[in-house]
Amino acid sequence: MRNLRLVLTAAMLGAAPAHAAPVPEIFLARPLTYADMADLALAAPIVAGVEILKATQLKKAAAVGVPAGQTRFYVEAQVKALIRGRDGLPGQVRYLVDTDPDARGRPAKLRKARAIVLAQPVPERAGELRLARPYAQLPWSEPIERLLRAILTEANGPTPPPRVTGVTGAFHVPGTLPGESETQIFLSTVSGRPVSLSVLRRPGEAPRWAVATGEMIDEAAAPPQRDTLLWYGLACFLPDALPAASTANLADQAAGAAQADYALVRQGLGPCARNYPI
């Protein structure tokens, strides 16, 4: 019986899985904001989850123009999930990437790392990609993939938020009571779809502002929810102040009131925080 127990114990020990080697991590020098993620997602016709099979460090002539402190790699990766890609992808892809160092300040170890790449296809070179931005190889995580999918779902939905390009005009109407007024500000968009901002002031109440994405301003219109594409389009692409041309037809007092109401909207939207250039 004692020998049998030893045999069983040895078999159980032999069957126990060895400790798995830690999965390499991809490091980014600065965290990604919602605006960074939206910039990337909207610029990339291909978004894919990959596992890196091989990463060859490039030097000298092959690494010309690499930013100080970064390392350029030629990456070969297996596609694990196609998040966006109208024409599909082969099972393996290749691309160049400049990476930040790891936590110890050494060149990153990418082999077996999981990543999300946001890229464009290289014409007539199947499986070869060009990253949409130098930092468009992201460390894979469920929150990052979930946010990218949410952005792309919103962008590709039946009624995606219009891409705002500027301000076309404004008008201001004082009310019948002191301190009462309404301002409307009209925006230009890529598609030509009407978008407007409204600011309503009433005596004894906090000013209210809203955004409308149609010809009519709905009484239920409200400010956009933060970290949505509508918020991103306004916070990241509207000018800091109303252009002079947009208030050229208003009297000085009305133009000043419209500028003050626009400043209220900009304050309500908050800053468009970016840690990476567009």
mmCIF file with all atom_site columns, C-alpha atoms in Angstrom, residues 23-126:
data_model
loop_
_atom_site.group_PDB
_atom_site.id
_atom_site.type_symbol
_atom_site.label_atom_id
_atom_site.label_alt_id
_atom_site.label_comp_id
_atom_site.label_asym_id
_atom_site.label_entity_id
_atom_site.label_seq_id
_atom_site.pdbx_PDB_ins_code
_atom_site.Cartn_x
_atom_site.Cartn_y
_atom_site.Cartn_z
_atom_site.occupancy
_atom_site.B_iso_or_equiv
_atom_site.pdbx_formal_charge
_atom_site.auth_seq_id
_atom_site.auth_comp_id
_atom_site.auth_asym_id
_atom_site.auth_atom_id
_atom_site.pdbx_PDB_model_num
ATOM 1   C CA . VAL A 1 23  ? 3.402   36.617 -21.344 1.00 0.00 ? 23  VAL A CA 1
ATOM 2   C CA . PRO A 1 24  ? 5.535   39.543 -22.591 1.00 0.00 ? 24  PRO A CA 1
ATOM 3   C CA . GLU A 1 25  ? 3.942   42.955 -22.238 1.00 0.00 ? 25  GLU A CA 1
ATOM 4   C CA . ILE A 1 26  ? 3.851   45.802 -24.719 1.00 0.00 ? 26  ILE A CA 1
ATOM 5   C CA . PHE A 1 27  ? 4.621   49.090 -23.023 1.00 0.00 ? 27  PHE A CA 1
ATOM 6   C CA . LEU A 1 28  ? 3.432   52.554 -24.018 1.00 0.00 ? 28  LEU A CA 1
ATOM 7   C CA . ALA A 1 29  ? 5.255   55.536 -22.584 1.00 0.00 ? 29  ALA A CA 1
ATOM 8   C CA . ARG A 1 30  ? 1.962   57.377 -21.994 1.00 0.00 ? 30  ARG A CA 1
ATOM 9   C CA . PRO A 1 31  ? -1.551  56.058 -21.367 1.00 0.00 ? 31  PRO A CA 1
ATOM 10  C CA . LEU A 1 32  ? -4.119  56.238 -24.159 1.00 0.00 ? 32  LEU A CA 1
ATOM 11  C CA . THR A 1 33  ? -7.065  58.601 -23.723 1.00 0.00 ? 33  THR A CA 1
ATOM 12  C CA . TYR A 1 34  ? -10.470 58.199 -25.347 1.00 0.00 ? 34  TYR A CA 1
ATOM 13  C CA . ALA A 1 35  ? -9.462  60.757 -27.976 1.00 0.00 ? 35  ALA A CA 1
ATOM 14  C CA . ASP A 1 36  ? -6.255  58.813 -28.723 1.00 0.00 ? 36  ASP A CA 1
ATOM 15  C CA . MET A 1 37  ? -8.288  55.638 -29.198 1.00 0.00 ? 37  MET A CA 1
ATOM 16  C CA . ALA A 1 38  ? -10.881 57.360 -31.386 1.00 0.00 ? 38  ALA A CA 1
ATOM 17  C CA . ASP A 1 39  ? -8.136  58.956 -33.513 1.00 0.00 ? 39  ASP A CA 1
ATOM 18  C CA . LEU A 1 40  ? -6.645  55.512 -34.093 1.00 0.00 ? 40  LEU A CA 1
ATOM 19  C CA . ALA A 1 41  ? -9.863  53.585 -34.653 1.00 0.00 ? 41  ALA A CA 1
ATOM 20  C CA . LEU A 1 42  ? -11.317 56.037 -37.162 1.00 0.00 ? 42  LEU A CA 1
ATOM 21  C CA . ALA A 1 43  ? -8.064  56.242 -39.141 1.00 0.00 ? 43  ALA A CA 1
ATOM 22  C CA . ALA A 1 44  ? -7.509  52.487 -39.483 1.00 0.00 ? 44  ALA A CA 1
ATOM 23  C CA . PRO A 1 45  ? -9.373  50.336 -42.036 1.00 0.00 ? 45  PRO A CA 1
ATOM 24  C CA . ILE A 1 46  ? -7.908  47.259 -40.324 1.00 0.00 ? 46  ILE A CA 1
ATOM 25  C CA . VAL A 1 47  ? -8.120  46.526 -36.596 1.00 0.00 ? 47  VAL A CA 1
ATOM 26  C CA . ALA A 1 48  ? -6.997  43.081 -35.478 1.00 0.00 ? 48  ALA A CA 1
ATOM 27  C CA . GLY A 1 49  ? -6.023  41.218 -32.350 1.00 0.00 ? 49  GLY A CA 1
ATOM 28  C CA . VAL A 1 50  ? -2.764  39.342 -32.883 1.00 0.00 ? 50  VAL A CA 1
ATOM 29  C CA . GLU A 1 51  ? -0.202  37.172 -31.144 1.00 0.00 ? 51  GLU A CA 1
ATOM 30  C CA . ILE A 1 52  ? 3.372   38.033 -32.057 1.00 0.00 ? 52  ILE A CA 1
ATOM 31  C CA . LEU A 1 53  ? 5.261   35.032 -33.401 1.00 0.00 ? 53  LEU A CA 1
ATOM 32  C CA . LYS A 1 54  ? 8.561   36.720 -34.162 1.00 0.00 ? 54  LYS A CA 1
ATOM 33  C CA . ALA A 1 55  ? 10.015  40.206 -33.677 1.00 0.00 ? 55  ALA A CA 1
ATOM 34  C CA . THR A 1 56  ? 13.322  41.019 -35.346 1.00 0.00 ? 56  THR A CA 1
ATOM 35  C CA . GLN A 1 57  ? 15.120  44.091 -34.061 1.00 0.00 ? 57  GLN A CA 1
ATOM 36  C CA . LEU A 1 58  ? 16.259  46.365 -36.905 1.00 0.00 ? 58  LEU A CA 1
ATOM 37  C CA . LYS A 1 59  ? 19.350  48.549 -36.756 1.00 0.00 ? 59  LYS A CA 1
ATOM 38  C CA . LYS A 1 60  ? 21.347  51.052 -38.798 1.00 0.00 ? 60  LYS A CA 1
ATOM 39  C CA . ALA A 1 61  ? 19.824  51.844 -42.191 1.00 0.00 ? 61  ALA A CA 1
ATOM 40  C CA . ALA A 1 62  ? 16.699  49.814 -41.436 1.00 0.00 ? 62  ALA A CA 1
ATOM 41  C CA . ALA A 1 63  ? 16.012  51.920 -38.343 1.00 0.00 ? 63  ALA A CA 1
ATOM 42  C CA . VAL A 1 64  ? 16.486  55.414 -39.752 1.00 0.00 ? 64  VAL A CA 1
ATOM 43  C CA . GLY A 1 65  ? 14.174  57.945 -38.125 1.00 0.00 ? 65  GLY A CA 1
ATOM 44  C CA . VAL A 1 66  ? 13.398  55.906 -35.011 1.00 0.00 ? 66  VAL A CA 1
ATOM 45  C CA . PRO A 1 67  ? 12.595  58.302 -32.130 1.00 0.00 ? 67  PRO A CA 1
ATOM 46  C CA . ALA A 1 68  ? 15.178  58.507 -29.361 1.00 0.00 ? 68  ALA A CA 1
ATOM 47  C CA . GLY A 1 69  ? 14.773  55.731 -26.809 1.00 0.00 ? 69  GLY A CA 1
ATOM 48  C CA . GLN A 1 70  ? 12.639  53.525 -29.067 1.00 0.00 ? 70  GLN A CA 1
ATOM 49  C CA . THR A 1 71  ? 13.486  50.365 -30.994 1.00 0.00 ? 71  THR A CA 1
ATOM 50  C CA . ARG A 1 72  ? 12.246  49.318 -34.428 1.00 0.00 ? 72  ARG A CA 1
ATOM 51  C CA . PHE A 1 73  ? 11.063  45.762 -34.967 1.00 0.00 ? 73  PHE A CA 1
ATOM 52  C CA . TYR A 1 74  ? 9.939   43.759 -37.979 1.00 0.00 ? 74  TYR A CA 1
ATOM 53  C CA . VAL A 1 75  ? 6.993   41.814 -36.571 1.00 0.00 ? 75  VAL A CA 1
ATOM 54  C CA . GLU A 1 76  ? 5.388   38.603 -37.787 1.00 0.00 ? 76  GLU A CA 1
ATOM 55  C CA . ALA A 1 77  ? 2.126   37.852 -36.035 1.00 0.00 ? 77  ALA A CA 1
ATOM 56  C CA . GLN A 1 78  ? -0.776  35.439 -36.070 1.00 0.00 ? 78  GLN A CA 1
ATOM 57  C CA . VAL A 1 79  ? -4.234  36.990 -36.388 1.00 0.00 ? 79  VAL A CA 1
ATOM 58  C CA . LYS A 1 80  ? -6.453  35.990 -33.472 1.00 0.00 ? 80  LYS A CA 1
ATOM 59  C CA . ALA A 1 81  ? -9.447  38.281 -34.050 1.00 0.00 ? 81  ALA A CA 1
ATOM 60  C CA . LEU A 1 82  ? -10.462 40.554 -36.907 1.00 0.00 ? 82  LEU A CA 1
ATOM 61  C CA . ILE A 1 83  ? -12.196 43.500 -35.286 1.00 0.00 ? 83  ILE A CA 1
ATOM 62  C CA . ARG A 1 84  ? -12.408 45.617 -38.413 1.00 0.00 ? 84  ARG A CA 1
ATOM 63  C CA . GLY A 1 85  ? -11.456 44.749 -41.986 1.00 0.00 ? 85  GLY A CA 1
ATOM 64  C CA . ARG A 1 86  ? -13.811 44.799 -44.932 1.00 0.00 ? 86  ARG A CA 1
ATOM 65  C CA . ASP A 1 87  ? -11.629 42.547 -47.097 1.00 0.00 ? 87  ASP A CA 1
ATOM 66  C CA . GLY A 1 88  ? -10.483 40.215 -44.330 1.00 0.00 ? 88  GLY A CA 1
ATOM 67  C CA . LEU A 1 89  ? -6.908  39.230 -43.470 1.00 0.00 ? 89  LEU A CA 1
ATOM 68  C CA . PRO A 1 90  ? -4.715  36.181 -43.992 1.00 0.00 ? 90  PRO A CA 1
ATOM 69  C CA . GLY A 1 91  ? -3.837  34.099 -40.931 1.00 0.00 ? 91  GLY A CA 1
ATOM 70  C CA . GLN A 1 92  ? -0.475  35.824 -40.489 1.00 0.00 ? 92  GLN A CA 1
ATOM 71  C CA . VAL A 1 93  ? 0.522   39.464 -40.948 1.00 0.00 ? 93  VAL A CA 1
ATOM 72  C CA . ARG A 1 94  ? 3.761   41.449 -40.988 1.00 0.00 ? 94  ARG A CA 1
ATOM 73  C CA . TYR A 1 95  ? 4.500   45.064 -40.088 1.00 0.00 ? 95  TYR A CA 1
ATOM 74  C CA . LEU A 1 96  ? 7.139   47.476 -38.743 1.00 0.00 ? 96  LEU A CA 1
ATOM 75  C CA . VAL A 1 97  ? 6.724   49.053 -35.328 1.00 0.00 ? 97  VAL A CA 1
ATOM 76  C CA . ASP A 1 98  ? 8.778   51.399 -33.172 1.00 0.00 ? 98  ASP A CA 1
ATOM 77  C CA . THR A 1 99  ? 8.373   50.417 -29.524 1.00 0.00 ? 99  THR A CA 1
ATOM 78  C CA . ASP A 1 100 ? 8.981   52.029 -26.175 1.00 0.00 ? 100 ASP A CA 1
ATOM 79  C CA . PRO A 1 101 ? 11.383  50.211 -23.823 1.00 0.00 ? 101 PRO A CA 1
ATOM 80  C CA . ASP A 1 102 ? 10.129  47.755 -21.229 1.00 0.00 ? 102 ASP A CA 1
ATOM 81  C CA . ALA A 1 103 ? 9.810   48.459 -17.509 1.00 0.00 ? 103 ALA A CA 1
ATOM 82  C CA . ARG A 1 104 ? 13.599  48.066 -17.096 1.00 0.00 ? 104 ARG A CA 1
ATOM 83  C CA . GLY A 1 105 ? 14.411  50.443 -19.909 1.00 0.00 ? 105 GLY A CA 1
ATOM 84  C CA . ARG A 1 106 ? 15.478  47.656 -22.281 1.00 0.00 ? 106 ARG A CA 1
ATOM 85  C CA . PRO A 1 107 ? 14.219  46.955 -25.814 1.00 0.00 ? 107 PRO A CA 1
ATOM 86  C CA . ALA A 1 108 ? 10.833  45.290 -25.561 1.00 0.00 ? 108 ALA A CA 1
ATOM 87  C CA . LYS A 1 109 ? 10.550  41.498 -25.796 1.00 0.00 ? 109 LYS A CA 1
ATOM 88  C CA . LEU A 1 110 ? 7.601   41.070 -28.107 1.00 0.00 ? 110 LEU A CA 1
ATOM 89  C CA . ARG A 1 111 ? 7.583   37.391 -28.961 1.00 0.00 ? 111 ARG A CA 1
ATOM 90  C CA . LYS A 1 112 ? 4.354   35.742 -27.721 1.00 0.00 ? 112 LYS A CA 1
ATOM 91  C CA . ALA A 1 113 ? 2.930   39.122 -26.673 1.00 0.00 ? 113 ALA A CA 1
ATOM 92  C CA . ARG A 1 114 ? -0.715  39.813 -27.490 1.00 0.00 ? 114 ARG A CA 1
ATOM 93  C CA . ALA A 1 115 ? -1.462  43.064 -29.252 1.00 0.00 ? 115 ALA A CA 1
ATOM 94  C CA . ILE A 1 116 ? -4.087  44.993 -31.145 1.00 0.00 ? 116 ILE A CA 1
ATOM 95  C CA . VAL A 1 117 ? -2.851  46.538 -34.369 1.00 0.00 ? 117 VAL A CA 1
ATOM 96  C CA . LEU A 1 118 ? -4.607  49.367 -36.175 1.00 0.00 ? 118 LEU A CA 1
ATOM 97  C CA . ALA A 1 119 ? -3.326  49.548 -39.707 1.00 0.00 ? 119 ALA A CA 1
ATOM 98  C CA . GLN A 1 120 ? -3.733  49.939 -43.447 1.00 0.00 ? 120 GLN A CA 1
ATOM 99  C CA . PRO A 1 121 ? -3.026  47.173 -45.967 1.00 0.00 ? 121 PRO A CA 1
ATOM 100 C CA . VAL A 1 122 ? 0.032   47.512 -48.189 1.00 0.00 ? 122 VAL A CA 1
ATOM 101 C CA . PRO A 1 123 ? -1.246  47.335 -51.801 1.00 0.00 ? 123 PRO A CA 1
ATOM 102 C CA . GLU A 1 124 ? -0.411  44.137 -53.688 1.00 0.00 ? 124 GLU A CA 1
ATOM 103 C CA . ARG A 1 125 ? 1.456   42.657 -50.704 1.00 0.00 ? 125 ARG A CA 1
ATOM 104 C CA . ALA A 1 126 ? -0.917  40.257 -49.001 1.00 0.00 ? 126 ALA A CA 1
#
